């Protein structure tokens, strides 16, 4: 076991999350490893952690860039008891959980969530998530939640630099990763349990941190839609007021269309 | 002979839909009616009703999506199961219609530069991935529940799909 993994497990306060932990110095994608482990029977809360991913996945096959040894890149196996139509609640719950962990680290961090699950610090992205699941084989639903959190990275590739940040850059000091990871796992376990019991509570906590609430946003689509962000539904969908009435948006990149009045 | 009234079946479907239970079953005079909540099409097997493959286009109407009646003869009146009747010409395609289990965006490939999971004419086995439906940045792989050949792909790449919308026909 790596030093980081041993430190994390020594600090765990969870029942399940992180109790089964696989760590890699380098891996293709933690999501791919977690999906394979889930197929082999990994329990809820099993975690795959890597110092570097050479095929880190983002939405639509985009690469996730993260320097080795500085950040937290991990995937968690989830076995939710949710209707398929409400799997989006996982997205909302995980977002709120990451916000919890960041604010526990530094209450002054200017944290916001960009729908559906980008975590922003001072308007720049510091954490991305990608969920992957397999539906249709008749088995109980398995979802793998992949999280990449920029912790101590100082320099980003030029293409990302204007849009990316890290906890270190915002706080002005390095952040010990093992206690942070233990906090993340504790908040994820708590919020993902709450998700089953009080979905409306997850939505209201999510909306308290929602970057674009009440603002005019443009969803690139397809199809492209512009409207006022009203909040989120318990399915995780974005509620948008448009000239044609209220619309529910389930997928797409979001951008702020007009600055707040 | 006991006949299954359409109104009775509709009423049972309504009860199942409103209660949210996974299954409702009643048995009367040797005929068992099972209403099970599921997204995939169900073939009706009964000596009393014609066998009709599910329509390709979702017609809406009073039946909530996902609730399909499954009628199974019990032992008391069990007869040799009839062969599925051939649909009338020009009606709906034969084969299994794969429907969207969730709302989201339909993708035929894992990344813009990747090959599609399947093409018309592709052979698929049970468990093979057919497509991805993305919702809230959850990339849901939709796997085939049947083995066969892709006869039709009914949705364009990157198109928004609604719940229960037909995606593929597999024969």
Short mmCIF file of N, CA and C in Angstrom, two decimals, chain B:
data_model
loop_
_atom_site.label_atom_id
_atom_site.label_comp_id
_atom_site.label_asym_id
_atom_site.label_seq_id
_atom_site.Cartn_x
_atom_site.Cartn_y
_atom_site.Cartn_z
N UNK B 1 -65.73 -19.50 -21.36
CA UNK B 1 -64.31 -19.18 -21.26
C UNK B 1 -64.15 -17.77 -20.67
N UNK B 2 -63.26 -17.67 -19.70
CA UNK B 2 -62.98 -16.36 -19.11
C UNK B 2 -62.24 -15.47 -20.11
N UNK B 3 -62.72 -14.27 -20.28
CA UNK B 3 -62.05 -13.38 -21.22
C UNK B 3 -61.47 -12.19 -20.46
N UNK B 4 -60.35 -11.74 -20.94
CA UNK B 4 -59.69 -10.62 -20.28
C UNK B 4 -60.22 -9.33 -20.88
N UNK B 5 -60.95 -8.58 -20.07
CA UNK B 5 -61.45 -7.31 -20.58
C UNK B 5 -60.33 -6.28 -20.60
N UNK B 6 -60.32 -5.48 -21.65
CA UNK B 6 -59.28 -4.44 -21.77
C UNK B 6 -59.37 -3.47 -20.60
N UNK B 7 -60.63 -3.22 -20.18
CA UNK B 7 -60.82 -2.27 -19.08
C UNK B 7 -60.18 -2.79 -17.80
N UNK B 8 -60.26 -4.13 -17.59
CA UNK B 8 -59.66 -4.72 -16.39
C UNK B 8 -58.15 -4.56 -16.42
N UNK B 9 -57.61 -4.80 -17.60
CA UNK B 9 -56.14 -4.70 -17.71
C UNK B 9 -55.70 -3.25 -17.50
N UNK B 10 -56.46 -2.33 -18.12
CA UNK B 10 -56.12 -0.90 -17.94
C UNK B 10 -56.18 -0.51 -16.47
N UNK B 11 -57.21 -1.01 -15.79
CA UNK B 11 -57.37 -0.67 -14.37
C UNK B 11 -56.19 -1.18 -13.56
N UNK B 12 -55.74 -2.39 -13.90
CA UNK B 12 -54.62 -2.98 -13.18
C UNK B 12 -53.33 -2.20 -13.42
N UNK B 13 -53.16 -1.78 -14.67
CA UNK B 13 -51.97 -0.99 -15.02
C UNK B 13 -51.99 0.33 -14.22
N UNK B 14 -53.19 0.91 -14.12
CA UNK B 14 -53.32 2.18 -13.41
C UNK B 14 -52.94 2.01 -11.94
N UNK B 15 -53.42 0.92 -11.34
CA UNK B 15 -53.10 0.65 -9.93
C UNK B 15 -51.59 0.52 -9.76
N UNK B 16 -50.97 -0.23 -10.68
CA UNK B 16 -49.53 -0.44 -10.58
C UNK B 16 -48.79 0.88 -10.72
N UNK B 17 -49.24 1.70 -11.68
CA UNK B 17 -48.54 2.96 -11.94
C UNK B 17 -48.66 3.90 -10.76
N UNK B 18 -49.87 3.99 -10.20
CA UNK B 18 -50.09 4.95 -9.12
C UNK B 18 -49.44 4.52 -7.82
N UNK B 19 -49.39 3.22 -7.60
CA UNK B 19 -48.82 2.76 -6.33
C UNK B 19 -47.31 2.72 -6.38
N UNK B 20 -46.75 2.68 -7.58
CA UNK B 20 -45.30 2.66 -7.72
C UNK B 20 -44.70 1.30 -7.45
N UNK B 21 -45.54 0.27 -7.24
CA UNK B 21 -44.99 -1.06 -6.97
C UNK B 21 -44.38 -1.64 -8.24
N UNK B 22 -43.46 -2.57 -8.04
CA UNK B 22 -42.78 -3.15 -9.19
C UNK B 22 -43.69 -4.12 -9.94
N UNK B 23 -44.57 -4.82 -9.21
CA UNK B 23 -45.39 -5.86 -9.84
C UNK B 23 -46.77 -5.90 -9.20
N UNK B 24 -47.78 -6.15 -10.02
CA UNK B 24 -49.10 -6.48 -9.49
C UNK B 24 -49.57 -7.71 -10.22
N UNK B 25 -50.10 -8.68 -9.47
CA UNK B 25 -50.51 -9.92 -10.10
C UNK B 25 -51.89 -10.30 -9.59
N UNK B 26 -52.80 -10.68 -10.50
CA UNK B 26 -54.07 -11.24 -10.06
C UNK B 26 -54.30 -12.54 -10.82
N UNK B 27 -55.04 -13.43 -10.19
CA UNK B 27 -55.32 -14.70 -10.84
C UNK B 27 -56.80 -14.99 -10.70
N UNK B 28 -57.44 -15.27 -11.82
CA UNK B 28 -58.87 -15.57 -11.80
C UNK B 28 -59.16 -16.62 -12.85
N UNK B 29 -59.89 -17.63 -12.48
CA UNK B 29 -60.39 -18.62 -13.42
C UNK B 29 -59.29 -19.10 -14.36
N UNK B 30 -58.17 -19.42 -13.76
CA UNK B 30 -57.11 -20.05 -14.55
C UNK B 30 -56.28 -19.09 -15.37
N UNK B 31 -56.55 -17.80 -15.25
CA UNK B 31 -55.74 -16.85 -16.01
C UNK B 31 -55.05 -15.92 -15.03
N UNK B 32 -53.76 -15.80 -15.19
CA UNK B 32 -52.96 -14.96 -14.30
C UNK B 32 -52.56 -13.72 -15.10
N UNK B 33 -52.77 -12.55 -14.51
CA UNK B 33 -52.34 -11.31 -15.15
C UNK B 33 -51.26 -10.69 -14.28
N UNK B 34 -50.14 -10.46 -14.89
CA UNK B 34 -48.99 -9.90 -14.18
C UNK B 34 -48.63 -8.58 -14.83
N UNK B 35 -48.66 -7.50 -14.06
CA UNK B 35 -48.23 -6.20 -14.57
C UNK B 35 -46.94 -5.86 -13.87
N UNK B 36 -45.91 -5.73 -14.65
CA UNK B 36 -44.58 -5.52 -14.08
C UNK B 36 -44.00 -4.23 -14.65
N UNK B 37 -43.42 -3.41 -13.78
CA UNK B 37 -42.83 -2.15 -14.23
C UNK B 37 -41.48 -2.44 -14.86
N UNK B 38 -41.38 -2.15 -16.12
CA UNK B 38 -40.09 -2.34 -16.78
C UNK B 38 -40.08 -1.52 -18.05
N UNK B 39 -38.89 -1.19 -18.51
CA UNK B 39 -38.76 -0.32 -19.67
C UNK B 39 -38.78 -1.11 -20.97
N UNK B 40 -38.30 -2.37 -20.91
CA UNK B 40 -38.16 -3.09 -22.17
C UNK B 40 -39.50 -3.64 -22.65
N UNK B 41 -39.62 -3.85 -23.94
CA UNK B 41 -40.87 -4.36 -24.44
C UNK B 41 -41.13 -5.78 -23.96
N UNK B 42 -42.38 -6.11 -23.80
CA UNK B 42 -42.76 -7.44 -23.34
C UNK B 42 -43.65 -8.08 -24.40
N UNK B 43 -43.40 -9.31 -24.71
CA UNK B 43 -44.24 -10.01 -25.67
C UNK B 43 -45.43 -10.60 -24.92
N UNK B 44 -46.59 -10.38 -25.44
CA UNK B 44 -47.79 -10.93 -24.83
C UNK B 44 -47.93 -12.38 -25.24
N UNK B 45 -48.11 -13.26 -24.28
CA UNK B 45 -48.28 -14.67 -24.59
C UNK B 45 -49.58 -15.15 -23.98
N UNK B 46 -50.57 -15.30 -24.78
CA UNK B 46 -51.85 -15.78 -24.28
C UNK B 46 -52.65 -16.35 -25.42
N UNK B 47 -53.44 -17.40 -25.15
CA UNK B 47 -54.29 -17.92 -26.21
C UNK B 47 -55.46 -16.99 -26.51
N UNK B 48 -55.67 -15.98 -25.64
CA UNK B 48 -56.89 -15.19 -25.78
C UNK B 48 -56.68 -13.89 -26.54
N UNK B 49 -55.46 -13.48 -26.71
CA UNK B 49 -55.23 -12.17 -27.33
C UNK B 49 -54.20 -12.32 -28.45
N UNK B 50 -54.34 -11.55 -29.49
CA UNK B 50 -53.33 -11.59 -30.54
C UNK B 50 -52.00 -11.08 -30.00
N UNK B 51 -50.93 -11.58 -30.55
CA UNK B 51 -49.61 -11.15 -30.12
C UNK B 51 -49.21 -9.95 -30.96
N UNK B 52 -48.97 -8.85 -30.28
CA UNK B 52 -48.66 -7.61 -30.98
C UNK B 52 -47.32 -7.09 -30.52
N UNK B 53 -46.34 -6.99 -31.40
CA UNK B 53 -45.08 -6.40 -30.97
C UNK B 53 -45.30 -4.94 -30.57
N UNK B 54 -44.50 -4.43 -29.64
CA UNK B 54 -44.69 -3.04 -29.23
C UNK B 54 -44.44 -2.10 -30.40
N UNK B 55 -45.21 -1.02 -30.45
CA UNK B 55 -45.02 -0.09 -31.55
C UNK B 55 -43.66 0.60 -31.48
N UNK B 56 -43.16 1.04 -32.59
CA UNK B 56 -41.85 1.70 -32.62
C UNK B 56 -41.96 3.10 -32.08
N UNK B 57 -43.04 3.77 -32.45
CA UNK B 57 -43.20 5.13 -31.94
C UNK B 57 -44.11 5.09 -30.74
N UNK B 58 -43.73 5.80 -29.69
CA UNK B 58 -44.53 5.81 -28.48
C UNK B 58 -45.76 6.67 -28.72
N UNK B 59 -46.94 6.03 -28.64
CA UNK B 59 -48.16 6.73 -29.00
C UNK B 59 -48.73 7.54 -27.84
N UNK B 60 -48.18 7.39 -26.66
CA UNK B 60 -48.74 8.10 -25.51
C UNK B 60 -50.02 7.42 -25.07
N UNK B 61 -51.03 8.19 -24.71
CA UNK B 61 -52.30 7.59 -24.31
C UNK B 61 -52.31 7.31 -22.83
N UNK B 62 -53.30 6.59 -22.37
CA UNK B 62 -53.50 6.46 -20.93
C UNK B 62 -52.50 5.54 -20.25
N UNK B 63 -51.81 4.69 -21.00
CA UNK B 63 -50.91 3.75 -20.36
C UNK B 63 -49.60 4.45 -20.00
N UNK B 64 -49.24 4.48 -18.73
CA UNK B 64 -47.98 5.13 -18.37
C UNK B 64 -46.82 4.37 -19.00
N UNK B 65 -45.80 5.09 -19.49
CA UNK B 65 -44.68 4.39 -20.10
C UNK B 65 -44.02 3.47 -19.08
N UNK B 66 -43.61 2.34 -19.53
CA UNK B 66 -42.90 1.43 -18.65
C UNK B 66 -43.80 0.38 -18.02
N UNK B 67 -45.10 0.55 -18.12
CA UNK B 67 -46.00 -0.46 -17.57
C UNK B 67 -46.61 -1.23 -18.72
N UNK B 68 -46.17 -2.44 -18.90
CA UNK B 68 -46.68 -3.26 -19.99
C UNK B 68 -47.30 -4.51 -19.36
N UNK B 69 -48.50 -4.86 -19.77
CA UNK B 69 -49.10 -6.07 -19.21
C UNK B 69 -48.42 -7.32 -19.72
N UNK B 70 -48.22 -8.26 -18.86
CA UNK B 70 -47.69 -9.56 -19.27
C UNK B 70 -48.70 -10.60 -18.84
N UNK B 71 -49.26 -11.29 -19.76
CA UNK B 71 -50.34 -12.22 -19.46
C UNK B 71 -49.84 -13.63 -19.70
N UNK B 72 -49.91 -14.43 -18.65
CA UNK B 72 -49.32 -15.76 -18.71
C UNK B 72 -50.39 -16.79 -18.38
N UNK B 73 -50.64 -17.77 -19.24
CA UNK B 73 -51.61 -18.80 -18.87
C UNK B 73 -51.09 -19.62 -17.71
N UNK B 74 -51.95 -19.92 -16.76
CA UNK B 74 -51.54 -20.76 -15.64
C UNK B 74 -51.71 -22.22 -16.01
N UNK B 75 -51.31 -23.10 -15.10
CA UNK B 75 -51.32 -24.53 -15.42
C UNK B 75 -52.73 -25.04 -15.73
N UNK B 76 -53.74 -24.45 -15.03
CA UNK B 76 -55.10 -24.95 -15.17
C UNK B 76 -55.57 -24.91 -16.62
N UNK B 77 -55.17 -23.87 -17.35
CA UNK B 77 -55.64 -23.78 -18.73
C UNK B 77 -54.48 -23.75 -19.72
N UNK B 78 -53.33 -24.20 -19.22
CA UNK B 78 -52.14 -24.09 -20.08
C UNK B 78 -52.35 -24.88 -21.37
N UNK B 79 -52.04 -24.24 -22.44
CA UNK B 79 -52.11 -24.88 -23.75
C UNK B 79 -50.77 -24.67 -24.42
N UNK B 80 -50.51 -25.41 -25.48
CA UNK B 80 -49.27 -25.14 -26.20
C UNK B 80 -49.21 -23.66 -26.60
N UNK B 81 -48.11 -23.02 -26.28
CA UNK B 81 -48.00 -21.60 -26.57
C UNK B 81 -48.07 -21.35 -28.07
N UNK B 82 -48.91 -20.43 -28.46
CA UNK B 82 -49.01 -20.16 -29.90
C UNK B 82 -47.76 -19.45 -30.40
N UNK B 83 -47.47 -19.63 -31.66
CA UNK B 83 -46.36 -18.90 -32.27
C UNK B 83 -46.74 -17.42 -32.35
N UNK B 84 -45.75 -16.57 -32.21
CA UNK B 84 -46.02 -15.15 -32.36
C UNK B 84 -46.54 -14.88 -33.76
N UNK B 85 -47.64 -14.13 -33.80
CA UNK B 85 -48.20 -13.85 -35.11
C UNK B 85 -47.37 -12.81 -35.84
N UNK B 86 -47.32 -12.94 -37.14
CA UNK B 86 -46.59 -11.96 -37.94
C UNK B 86 -47.40 -10.67 -37.98
N UNK B 87 -46.76 -9.53 -37.70
CA UNK B 87 -47.51 -8.29 -37.76
C UNK B 87 -48.01 -8.02 -39.18
N UNK B 88 -49.07 -7.23 -39.23
CA UNK B 88 -49.61 -6.91 -40.54
C UNK B 88 -48.58 -6.13 -41.36
N UNK B 89 -48.69 -6.31 -42.66
CA UNK B 89 -47.74 -5.63 -43.55
C UNK B 89 -47.81 -4.13 -43.35
N UNK B 90 -46.65 -3.50 -43.39
CA UNK B 90 -46.61 -2.05 -43.32
C UNK B 90 -46.88 -1.51 -41.94
N UNK B 91 -46.93 -2.36 -40.91
CA UNK B 91 -47.20 -1.83 -39.58
C UNK B 91 -45.90 -1.49 -38.87
N UNK B 92 -45.44 -2.35 -38.01
CA UNK B 92 -44.25 -2.04 -37.23
C UNK B 92 -43.17 -3.06 -37.55
N UNK B 93 -41.89 -2.69 -37.37
CA UNK B 93 -40.84 -3.64 -37.72
C UNK B 93 -40.84 -4.82 -36.76
N UNK B 94 -40.43 -5.96 -37.29
CA UNK B 94 -40.28 -7.12 -36.43
C UNK B 94 -39.00 -6.98 -35.64
N UNK B 95 -38.94 -7.69 -34.54
CA UNK B 95 -37.71 -7.69 -33.75
C UNK B 95 -37.92 -7.01 -32.42
N UNK B 96 -36.85 -6.90 -31.69
CA UNK B 96 -36.89 -6.30 -30.37
C UNK B 96 -36.57 -4.81 -30.48
N UNK B 97 -37.44 -4.00 -29.92
CA UNK B 97 -37.20 -2.56 -29.92
C UNK B 97 -36.50 -2.20 -28.61
N UNK B 98 -35.34 -1.61 -28.72
CA UNK B 98 -34.60 -1.16 -27.53
C UNK B 98 -35.00 0.28 -27.26
N UNK B 99 -35.47 0.53 -26.05
CA UNK B 99 -35.98 1.86 -25.72
C UNK B 99 -35.08 2.56 -24.70
N UNK B 100 -35.18 3.87 -24.65
CA UNK B 100 -34.36 4.66 -23.72
C UNK B 100 -34.87 4.44 -22.30
N UNK B 101 -34.01 3.93 -21.39
CA UNK B 101 -34.46 3.74 -20.01
C UNK B 101 -34.46 5.04 -19.21
N UNK B 102 -33.80 6.07 -19.76
CA UNK B 102 -33.72 7.37 -19.07
C UNK B 102 -33.79 8.49 -20.11
N UNK B 103 -34.05 9.70 -19.60
CA UNK B 103 -34.01 10.90 -20.44
C UNK B 103 -32.55 11.34 -20.57
N UNK B 104 -32.16 11.85 -21.71
CA UNK B 104 -30.79 12.35 -21.83
C UNK B 104 -30.40 12.58 -23.27
N UNK B 105 -29.10 12.60 -23.50
CA UNK B 105 -28.57 12.80 -24.84
C UNK B 105 -27.97 11.49 -25.33
N UNK B 106 -28.37 11.11 -26.52
CA UNK B 106 -27.98 9.82 -27.11
C UNK B 106 -26.64 9.97 -27.83
N UNK B 107 -25.70 9.11 -27.52
CA UNK B 107 -24.42 9.11 -28.23
C UNK B 107 -24.14 7.71 -28.76
N UNK B 108 -23.73 7.65 -30.00
CA UNK B 108 -23.43 6.35 -30.61
C UNK B 108 -22.00 5.92 -30.37
N UNK B 109 -21.17 6.80 -29.82
CA UNK B 109 -19.75 6.48 -29.63
C UNK B 109 -19.29 7.04 -28.29
N UNK B 110 -18.16 6.52 -27.79
CA UNK B 110 -17.69 6.93 -26.47
C UNK B 110 -16.98 8.28 -26.52
N UNK B 111 -16.49 8.67 -27.70
CA UNK B 111 -15.83 9.96 -27.87
C UNK B 111 -16.01 10.36 -29.33
N UNK B 112 -15.92 11.66 -29.63
CA UNK B 112 -16.18 12.11 -31.00
C UNK B 112 -15.33 11.40 -32.06
N UNK B 113 -14.10 11.01 -31.68
CA UNK B 113 -13.23 10.37 -32.67
C UNK B 113 -13.24 8.84 -32.58
N UNK B 114 -14.12 8.31 -31.73
CA UNK B 114 -14.18 6.85 -31.59
C UNK B 114 -15.17 6.26 -32.60
N UNK B 115 -15.01 4.98 -32.89
CA UNK B 115 -15.95 4.30 -33.79
C UNK B 115 -17.27 4.12 -33.06
N UNK B 116 -18.38 4.12 -33.80
CA UNK B 116 -19.68 3.86 -33.15
C UNK B 116 -19.69 2.48 -32.51
N UNK B 117 -20.45 2.35 -31.45
CA UNK B 117 -20.57 1.04 -30.80
C UNK B 117 -21.16 0.02 -31.77
N UNK B 118 -22.21 0.44 -32.49
CA UNK B 118 -22.86 -0.47 -33.45
C UNK B 118 -23.27 0.31 -34.69
N UNK B 119 -23.38 -0.41 -35.79
CA UNK B 119 -23.91 0.12 -37.04
C UNK B 119 -25.08 -0.78 -37.45
N UNK B 120 -25.88 -0.32 -38.40
CA UNK B 120 -26.92 -1.20 -38.95
C UNK B 120 -26.20 -2.41 -39.57
N UNK B 121 -26.65 -3.59 -39.19
CA UNK B 121 -26.00 -4.81 -39.68
C UNK B 121 -25.04 -5.43 -38.68
N UNK B 122 -24.68 -4.66 -37.61
CA UNK B 122 -23.76 -5.22 -36.60
C UNK B 122 -24.45 -6.36 -35.86
N UNK B 123 -23.66 -7.39 -35.58
CA UNK B 123 -24.14 -8.48 -34.73
C UNK B 123 -23.87 -8.09 -33.27
N UNK B 124 -24.84 -8.28 -32.40
CA UNK B 124 -24.63 -7.96 -30.99
C UNK B 124 -24.97 -9.16 -30.12
N UNK B 125 -24.24 -9.28 -29.03
CA UNK B 125 -24.51 -10.32 -28.04
C UNK B 125 -25.13 -9.66 -26.81
N UNK B 126 -25.74 -10.46 -25.96
CA UNK B 126 -26.30 -9.94 -24.71
C UNK B 126 -25.17 -9.28 -23.91
N UNK B 127 -25.41 -8.06 -23.48
CA UNK B 127 -24.41 -7.34 -22.69
C UNK B 127 -23.53 -6.42 -23.50
N UNK B 128 -23.59 -6.51 -24.83
CA UNK B 128 -22.81 -5.59 -25.66
C UNK B 128 -23.37 -4.18 -25.53
N UNK B 129 -22.47 -3.20 -25.50
CA UNK B 129 -22.93 -1.82 -25.40
C UNK B 129 -23.46 -1.35 -26.75
N UNK B 130 -24.64 -0.74 -26.72
CA UNK B 130 -25.28 -0.23 -27.94
C UNK B 130 -25.05 1.26 -28.12
N UNK B 131 -25.07 1.99 -27.00
CA UNK B 131 -24.95 3.44 -27.08
C UNK B 131 -24.73 3.98 -25.66
N UNK B 132 -24.57 5.29 -25.59
CA UNK B 132 -24.52 5.97 -24.29
C UNK B 132 -25.65 6.98 -24.25
N UNK B 133 -26.31 7.06 -23.10
CA UNK B 133 -27.22 8.18 -22.88
C UNK B 133 -26.67 8.99 -21.71
N UNK B 134 -26.38 10.25 -22.00
CA UNK B 134 -25.83 11.12 -20.95
C UNK B 134 -26.93 11.92 -20.29
N UNK B 135 -26.90 11.91 -18.97
CA UNK B 135 -27.79 12.78 -18.21
C UNK B 135 -27.01 13.28 -17.00
N UNK B 136 -26.96 14.56 -16.81
CA UNK B 136 -26.25 15.17 -15.68
C UNK B 136 -24.82 14.65 -15.56
N UNK B 137 -24.15 14.59 -16.67
CA UNK B 137 -22.75 14.14 -16.75
C UNK B 137 -22.56 12.71 -16.26
N UNK B 138 -23.65 11.96 -16.26
CA UNK B 138 -23.56 10.53 -16.01
C UNK B 138 -23.66 9.85 -17.38
N UNK B 139 -22.58 9.19 -17.77
CA UNK B 139 -22.56 8.52 -19.07
C UNK B 139 -23.08 7.10 -18.86
N UNK B 140 -24.31 6.87 -19.24
CA UNK B 140 -24.94 5.57 -19.00
C UNK B 140 -24.79 4.69 -20.24
N UNK B 141 -24.03 3.65 -20.12
CA UNK B 141 -23.93 2.71 -21.23
C UNK B 141 -25.22 1.89 -21.28
N UNK B 142 -25.80 1.81 -22.45
CA UNK B 142 -27.01 1.00 -22.63
C UNK B 142 -26.58 -0.30 -23.29
N UNK B 143 -26.77 -1.38 -22.57
CA UNK B 143 -26.33 -2.68 -23.04
C UNK B 143 -27.50 -3.47 -23.63
N UNK B 144 -27.18 -4.31 -24.58
CA UNK B 144 -28.23 -5.10 -25.23
C UNK B 144 -28.68 -6.23 -24.31
N UNK B 145 -29.98 -6.43 -24.26
CA UNK B 145 -30.53 -7.55 -23.49
C UNK B 145 -30.83 -8.74 -24.38
N UNK B 146 -30.62 -8.56 -25.67
CA UNK B 146 -30.86 -9.67 -26.60
C UNK B 146 -29.67 -9.79 -27.55
N UNK B 147 -29.53 -10.98 -28.11
CA UNK B 147 -28.53 -11.19 -29.16
C UNK B 147 -29.22 -11.07 -30.50
N UNK B 148 -28.52 -10.55 -31.49
CA UNK B 148 -29.12 -10.44 -32.82
C UNK B 148 -28.36 -9.47 -33.70
N UNK B 149 -29.07 -8.94 -34.68
CA UNK B 149 -28.46 -8.02 -35.65
C UNK B 149 -29.18 -6.68 -35.56
N UNK B 150 -28.40 -5.61 -35.58
CA UNK B 150 -29.00 -4.28 -35.56
C UNK B 150 -29.69 -4.05 -36.90
N UNK B 151 -31.03 -3.92 -36.84
CA UNK B 151 -31.77 -3.71 -38.09
C UNK B 151 -31.97 -2.22 -38.36
N UNK B 152 -32.24 -1.48 -37.29
CA UNK B 152 -32.47 -0.03 -37.47
C UNK B 152 -31.88 0.73 -36.30
N UNK B 153 -31.36 1.92 -36.59
CA UNK B 153 -30.97 2.86 -35.54
C UNK B 153 -31.90 4.06 -35.71
N UNK B 154 -32.71 4.31 -34.69
CA UNK B 154 -33.85 5.21 -34.86
C UNK B 154 -33.57 6.63 -34.39
N UNK B 155 -32.36 6.88 -33.86
CA UNK B 155 -32.05 8.20 -33.30
C UNK B 155 -30.72 8.67 -33.87
N UNK B 156 -30.61 9.96 -34.10
CA UNK B 156 -29.36 10.55 -34.59
C UNK B 156 -28.37 10.71 -33.44
N UNK B 157 -27.10 10.66 -33.77
CA UNK B 157 -26.06 10.87 -32.76
C UNK B 157 -26.23 12.26 -32.14
N UNK B 158 -26.03 12.33 -30.83
CA UNK B 158 -26.08 13.58 -30.06
C UNK B 158 -27.48 14.19 -30.00
N UNK B 159 -28.51 13.38 -30.25
CA UNK B 159 -29.89 13.86 -30.19
C UNK B 159 -30.44 13.65 -28.77
N UNK B 160 -31.28 14.57 -28.33
CA UNK B 160 -31.94 14.39 -27.04
C UNK B 160 -33.00 13.31 -27.17
N UNK B 161 -33.06 12.41 -26.18
CA UNK B 161 -34.07 11.35 -26.21
C UNK B 161 -34.92 11.42 -24.95
N UNK B 162 -36.18 11.03 -25.10
CA UNK B 162 -37.07 11.02 -23.95
C UNK B 162 -37.21 9.60 -23.43
N UNK B 163 -37.78 9.50 -22.24
CA UNK B 163 -37.95 8.19 -21.60
C UNK B 163 -38.78 7.28 -22.50
N UNK B 164 -38.33 6.06 -22.67
CA UNK B 164 -39.05 5.02 -23.41
C UNK B 164 -39.01 5.22 -24.93
N UNK B 165 -38.26 6.20 -25.39
CA UNK B 165 -38.18 6.43 -26.84
C UNK B 165 -37.45 5.26 -27.52
N UNK B 166 -37.98 4.73 -28.61
CA UNK B 166 -37.28 3.65 -29.31
C UNK B 166 -35.95 4.11 -29.87
N UNK B 167 -34.92 3.30 -29.65
CA UNK B 167 -33.56 3.66 -30.10
C UNK B 167 -33.08 2.73 -31.22
N UNK B 168 -33.28 1.43 -31.04
CA UNK B 168 -32.79 0.45 -31.99
C UNK B 168 -33.85 -0.62 -32.21
N UNK B 169 -33.76 -1.24 -33.38
CA UNK B 169 -34.50 -2.49 -33.61
C UNK B 169 -33.46 -3.59 -33.85
N UNK B 170 -33.58 -4.65 -33.07
CA UNK B 170 -32.66 -5.78 -33.19
C UNK B 170 -33.45 -7.01 -33.62
N UNK B 171 -32.99 -7.68 -34.66
CA UNK B 171 -33.68 -8.90 -35.11
C UNK B 171 -32.76 -10.09 -34.94
#
